[in-house]
Short mmCIF file of C-alpha atoms in Angstrom, two decimals:
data_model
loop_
_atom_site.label_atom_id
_atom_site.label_comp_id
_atom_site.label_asym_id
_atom_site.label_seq_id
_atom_site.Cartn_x
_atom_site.Cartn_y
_atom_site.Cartn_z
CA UNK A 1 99.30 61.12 102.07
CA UNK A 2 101.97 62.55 99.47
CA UNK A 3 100.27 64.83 96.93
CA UNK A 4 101.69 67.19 94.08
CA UNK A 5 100.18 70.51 94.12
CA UNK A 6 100.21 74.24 92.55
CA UNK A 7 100.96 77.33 93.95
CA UNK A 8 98.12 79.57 92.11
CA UNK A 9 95.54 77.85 90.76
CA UNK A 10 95.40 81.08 87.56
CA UNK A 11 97.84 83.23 85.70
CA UNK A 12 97.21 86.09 83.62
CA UNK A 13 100.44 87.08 81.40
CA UNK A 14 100.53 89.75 78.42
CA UNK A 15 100.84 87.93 75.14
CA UNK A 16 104.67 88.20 74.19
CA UNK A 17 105.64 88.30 78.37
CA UNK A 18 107.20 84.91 79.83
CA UNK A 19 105.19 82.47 82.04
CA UNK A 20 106.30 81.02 85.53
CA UNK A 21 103.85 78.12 86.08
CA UNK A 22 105.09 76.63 89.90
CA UNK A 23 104.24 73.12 91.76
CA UNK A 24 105.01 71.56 95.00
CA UNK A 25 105.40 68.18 95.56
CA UNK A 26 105.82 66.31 98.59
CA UNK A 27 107.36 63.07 97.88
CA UNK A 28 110.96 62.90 97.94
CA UNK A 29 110.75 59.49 96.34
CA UNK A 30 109.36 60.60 93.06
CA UNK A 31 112.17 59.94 90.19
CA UNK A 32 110.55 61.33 87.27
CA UNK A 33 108.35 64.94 86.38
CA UNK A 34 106.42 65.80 83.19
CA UNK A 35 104.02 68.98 82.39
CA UNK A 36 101.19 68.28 80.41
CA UNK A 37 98.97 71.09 78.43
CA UNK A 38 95.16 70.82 78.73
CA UNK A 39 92.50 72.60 76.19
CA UNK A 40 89.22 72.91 76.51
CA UNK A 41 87.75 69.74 75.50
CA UNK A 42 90.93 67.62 74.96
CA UNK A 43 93.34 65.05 76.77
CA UNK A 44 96.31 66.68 78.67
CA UNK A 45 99.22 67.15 75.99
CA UNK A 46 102.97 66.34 76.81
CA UNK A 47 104.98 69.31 77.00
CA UNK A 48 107.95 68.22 78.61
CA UNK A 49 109.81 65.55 81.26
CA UNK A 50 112.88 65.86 83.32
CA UNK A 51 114.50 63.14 85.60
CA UNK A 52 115.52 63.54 89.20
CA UNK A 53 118.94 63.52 88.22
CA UNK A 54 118.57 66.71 85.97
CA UNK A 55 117.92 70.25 87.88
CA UNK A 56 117.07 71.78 83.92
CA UNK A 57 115.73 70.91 80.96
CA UNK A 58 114.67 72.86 78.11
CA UNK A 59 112.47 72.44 74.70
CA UNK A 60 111.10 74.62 72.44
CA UNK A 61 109.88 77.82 74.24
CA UNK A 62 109.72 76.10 77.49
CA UNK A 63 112.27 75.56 80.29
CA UNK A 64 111.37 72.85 83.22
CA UNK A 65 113.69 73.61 86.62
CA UNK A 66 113.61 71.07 89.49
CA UNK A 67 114.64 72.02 92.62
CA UNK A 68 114.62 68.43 95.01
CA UNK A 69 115.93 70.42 98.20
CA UNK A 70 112.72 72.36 98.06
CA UNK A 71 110.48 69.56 96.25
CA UNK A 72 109.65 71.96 93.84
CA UNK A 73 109.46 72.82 90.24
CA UNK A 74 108.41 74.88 87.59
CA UNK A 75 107.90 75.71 84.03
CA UNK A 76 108.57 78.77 81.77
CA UNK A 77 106.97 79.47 78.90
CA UNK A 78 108.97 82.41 76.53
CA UNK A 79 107.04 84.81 74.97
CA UNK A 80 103.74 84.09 76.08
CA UNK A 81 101.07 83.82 72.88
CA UNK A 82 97.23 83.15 72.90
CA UNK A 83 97.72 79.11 71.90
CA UNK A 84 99.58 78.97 75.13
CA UNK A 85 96.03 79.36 76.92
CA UNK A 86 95.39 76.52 78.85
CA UNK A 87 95.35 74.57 82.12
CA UNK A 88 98.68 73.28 83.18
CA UNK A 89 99.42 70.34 85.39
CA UNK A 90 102.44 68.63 86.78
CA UNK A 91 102.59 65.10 87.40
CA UNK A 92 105.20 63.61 89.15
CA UNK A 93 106.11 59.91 88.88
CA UNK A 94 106.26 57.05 92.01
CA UNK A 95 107.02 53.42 90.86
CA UNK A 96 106.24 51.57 94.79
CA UNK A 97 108.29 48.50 95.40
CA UNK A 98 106.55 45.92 93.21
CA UNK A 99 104.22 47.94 91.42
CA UNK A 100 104.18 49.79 87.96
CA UNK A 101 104.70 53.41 87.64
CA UNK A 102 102.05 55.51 89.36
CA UNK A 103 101.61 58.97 87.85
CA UNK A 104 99.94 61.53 90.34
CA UNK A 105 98.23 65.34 88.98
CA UNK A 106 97.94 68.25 90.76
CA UNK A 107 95.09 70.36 90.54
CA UNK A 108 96.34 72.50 87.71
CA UNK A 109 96.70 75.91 87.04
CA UNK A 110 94.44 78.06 84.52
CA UNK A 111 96.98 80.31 81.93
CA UNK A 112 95.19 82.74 79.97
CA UNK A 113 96.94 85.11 77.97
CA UNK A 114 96.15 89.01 77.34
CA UNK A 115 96.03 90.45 74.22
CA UNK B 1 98.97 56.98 63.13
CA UNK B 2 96.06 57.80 65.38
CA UNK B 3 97.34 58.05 68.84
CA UNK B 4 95.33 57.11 71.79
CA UNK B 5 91.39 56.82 70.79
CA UNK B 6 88.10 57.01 73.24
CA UNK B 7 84.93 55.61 72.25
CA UNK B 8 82.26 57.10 73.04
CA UNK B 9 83.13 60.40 73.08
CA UNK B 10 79.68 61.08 75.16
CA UNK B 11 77.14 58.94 76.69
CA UNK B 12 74.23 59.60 79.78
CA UNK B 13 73.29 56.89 81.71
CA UNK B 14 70.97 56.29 84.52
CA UNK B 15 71.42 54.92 88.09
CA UNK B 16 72.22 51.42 87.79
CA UNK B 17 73.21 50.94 83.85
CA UNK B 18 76.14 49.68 82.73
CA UNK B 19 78.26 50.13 79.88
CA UNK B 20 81.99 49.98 78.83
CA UNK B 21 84.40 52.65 77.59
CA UNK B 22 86.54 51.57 74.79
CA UNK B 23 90.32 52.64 74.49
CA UNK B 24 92.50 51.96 71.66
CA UNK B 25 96.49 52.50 71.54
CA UNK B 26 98.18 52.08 68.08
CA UNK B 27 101.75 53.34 68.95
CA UNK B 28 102.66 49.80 70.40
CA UNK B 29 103.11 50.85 73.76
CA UNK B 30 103.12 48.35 76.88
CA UNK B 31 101.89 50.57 79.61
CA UNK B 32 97.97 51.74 79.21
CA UNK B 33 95.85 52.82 82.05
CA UNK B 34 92.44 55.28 82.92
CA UNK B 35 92.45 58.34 84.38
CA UNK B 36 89.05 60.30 85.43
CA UNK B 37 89.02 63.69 85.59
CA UNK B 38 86.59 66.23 87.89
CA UNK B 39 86.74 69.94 88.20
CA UNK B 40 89.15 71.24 90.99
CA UNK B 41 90.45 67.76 91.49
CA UNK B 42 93.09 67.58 88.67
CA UNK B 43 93.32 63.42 87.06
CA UNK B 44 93.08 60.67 89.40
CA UNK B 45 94.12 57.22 88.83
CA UNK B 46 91.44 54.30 88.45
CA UNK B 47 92.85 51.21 87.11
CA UNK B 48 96.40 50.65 85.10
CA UNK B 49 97.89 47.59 83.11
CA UNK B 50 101.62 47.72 82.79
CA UNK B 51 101.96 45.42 79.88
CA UNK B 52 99.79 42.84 78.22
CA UNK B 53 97.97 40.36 80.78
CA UNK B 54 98.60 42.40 83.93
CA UNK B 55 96.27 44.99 85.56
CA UNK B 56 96.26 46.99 89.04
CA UNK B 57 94.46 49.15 91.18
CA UNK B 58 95.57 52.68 91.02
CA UNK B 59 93.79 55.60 93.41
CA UNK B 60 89.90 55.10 92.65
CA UNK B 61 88.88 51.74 91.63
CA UNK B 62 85.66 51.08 93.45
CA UNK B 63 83.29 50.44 90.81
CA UNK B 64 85.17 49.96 87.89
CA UNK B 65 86.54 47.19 86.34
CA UNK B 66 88.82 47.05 83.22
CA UNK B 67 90.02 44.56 80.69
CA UNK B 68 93.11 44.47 79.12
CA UNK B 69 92.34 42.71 75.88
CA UNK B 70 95.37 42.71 73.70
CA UNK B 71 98.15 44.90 73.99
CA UNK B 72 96.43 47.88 71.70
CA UNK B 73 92.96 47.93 73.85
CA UNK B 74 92.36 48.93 77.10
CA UNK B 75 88.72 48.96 78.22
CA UNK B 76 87.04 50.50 81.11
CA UNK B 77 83.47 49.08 82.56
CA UNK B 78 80.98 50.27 85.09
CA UNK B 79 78.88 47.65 86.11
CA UNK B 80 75.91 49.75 88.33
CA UNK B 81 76.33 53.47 87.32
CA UNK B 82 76.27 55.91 90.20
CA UNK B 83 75.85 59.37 89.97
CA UNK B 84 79.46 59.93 91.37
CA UNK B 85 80.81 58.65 88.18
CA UNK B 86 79.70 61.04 86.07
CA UNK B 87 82.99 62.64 85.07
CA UNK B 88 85.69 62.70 81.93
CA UNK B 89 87.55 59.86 81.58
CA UNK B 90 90.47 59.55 79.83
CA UNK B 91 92.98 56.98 78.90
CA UNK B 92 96.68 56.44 78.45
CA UNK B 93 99.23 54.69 77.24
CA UNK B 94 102.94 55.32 77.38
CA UNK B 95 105.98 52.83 76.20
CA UNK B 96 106.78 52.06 79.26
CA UNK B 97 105.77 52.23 82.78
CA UNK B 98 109.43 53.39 84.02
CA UNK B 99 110.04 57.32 83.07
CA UNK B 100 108.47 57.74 79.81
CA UNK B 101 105.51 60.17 79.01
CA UNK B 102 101.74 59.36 78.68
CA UNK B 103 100.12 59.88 75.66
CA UNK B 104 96.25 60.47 76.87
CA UNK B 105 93.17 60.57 74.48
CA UNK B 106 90.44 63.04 74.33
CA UNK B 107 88.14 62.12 77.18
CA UNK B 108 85.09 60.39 77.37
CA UNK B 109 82.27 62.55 78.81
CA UNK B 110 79.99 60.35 81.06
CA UNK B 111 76.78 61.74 82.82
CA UNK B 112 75.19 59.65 85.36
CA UNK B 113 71.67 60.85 86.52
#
C-alpha cells in the first residue's frame, strides 16, 4: 500500500550546524505535508505545513522543500541547538473520494544534538 | 486556552477490562480523531470524526470504538483489553479536515497485561 517513510531513522548534528531531516513518500495523490516535533513524553508538535502547490516554505529557523517529481521532502533546521532534540516525523495528507482527510506518519527520525 | 487534553494520562489494565479514554478540544475545531502510537511504527490511525455527529474508520479500528459526544469531546473505548493495545494514544483535533494542521495532546499511556 502507499506509505510515507524516512531515509535515516537518527541524526547527530553539532549544536550551532544546520539539520537535513529527509522523507519519502509514495503517493502522488497526497495534497498536503506537515512536520511535527516529538519530545520525550509529549504529543507530536506542529512545526510546519506546505501544500502541493508550493515547492518551499519557510518559518522560523526551519525551511520545508517538496520535491513531487521525486515524492520527496525535507526539512532544515538552522543552527542546530539542544531544544531541537527530538524525533521528527512527516505526515503527508490523503482526503479519498468521500472520506475526510486521512493523515499518514512515517516512522520518524531521532535528532540529537552535540554539544 | 488549554489545547487538546487526555485523561488519563496512565492506566494498566488486565486482559479483558474495559475502560474509555477521554479527549477534550477547546479551540472549536470540527475535525478530532485518535492516533496510537508504538515504537518503530511511527502514529497510526484508529478512528476519526470529521465534524460533529460523523465518525470513520481510519487504519486500526478493530477493537475500539469511539464516541463523538459534542463537538469539544472525542472519546476512545476498549471494550475487552488485549495485550496488543497496550500503547500511547493520542488524540487530535484540527479546524478542519481539508489542509490544516493537527493539534495532538500528550498521550495516554495504556498497559495491557
Amino acid at each position: 500500500g502507499e506509505s510515507v517513510g524516512l531515509h535515516l531513522p537518527t541524526l547527530s548534528v553539532q549544536e550551532g550546524d544546520n539539520s537535513i531531516i529527509n522523507c519519502a513518500y509514495s503517493n502522488s495523490a497526497s495534497d498536503y505535508f506537515i512536520w511535527y516535533k516529538q519530545e520525550s513524553g509529549k504529543g507530536p508538535q506542529f512545526i510546519i505545513d506546505i501544500r502541493s502547490n508550493m515547492d518551499k516554505r519557510q518559518g522560523q529557523r526551519v525551511t520545508v522543500l517538496l520535491n513531487k517529481t521525486v515524492k520527496h521532502l525535507s526539512l532544515q533546521i538552522a543552527a542546530t541547538q539542544p531544544g531541537d532534540s527530538a524525533v521528527y516525523f512527516c505526515a503527508e495528507n490523503i482526503t479519498p473520494p468521500g472520506s475526510a482527510r486521512q493523515l499518514t506518519f512515517g516512522s520518524g527520525t531521532q535528532l540529537t544534538v552535540l554539544p | 486556552n488549554a489545547g487538546v487534553t487526555q485523561t488519563p494520562k496512565f492506566q494498566v489494565l488486565k486482559t479483558g477490562q474495559s475502560m474509555t479514554l477521554q479527549c477534550a478540544q477547546d479551540m472549536n475545531h470540527e475535525y478530532m480523531s485518535w492516533y496510537r502510537q508504538d515504537p518503530g511504527m511511527g502514529l497510526r490511525l484508529i478512528y476519526y470524526s470529521a465534524s460533529e455527529g460523523t465518525t470513520d474508520k481510519g487504519e486500526v479500528p478493530n477493537g475500539y470504538n469511539v464516541s463523538r459526544l459534542n463537538k469539544r469531546e472525542f472519546s476512545l473505548r476498549l471494550e475487552s483489553a488485549a495485550p496488543s493495545q497496550t500503547s500511547v494514544y493520542f488524540c487530535a483535533s484540527s479546524r478542519t479536515g481539508e489542509g490544516s494542521p493537527l493539534h495532538f495532546g500528550n498521550g495516554t499511556r495504556l498497559t495491557v497485561t
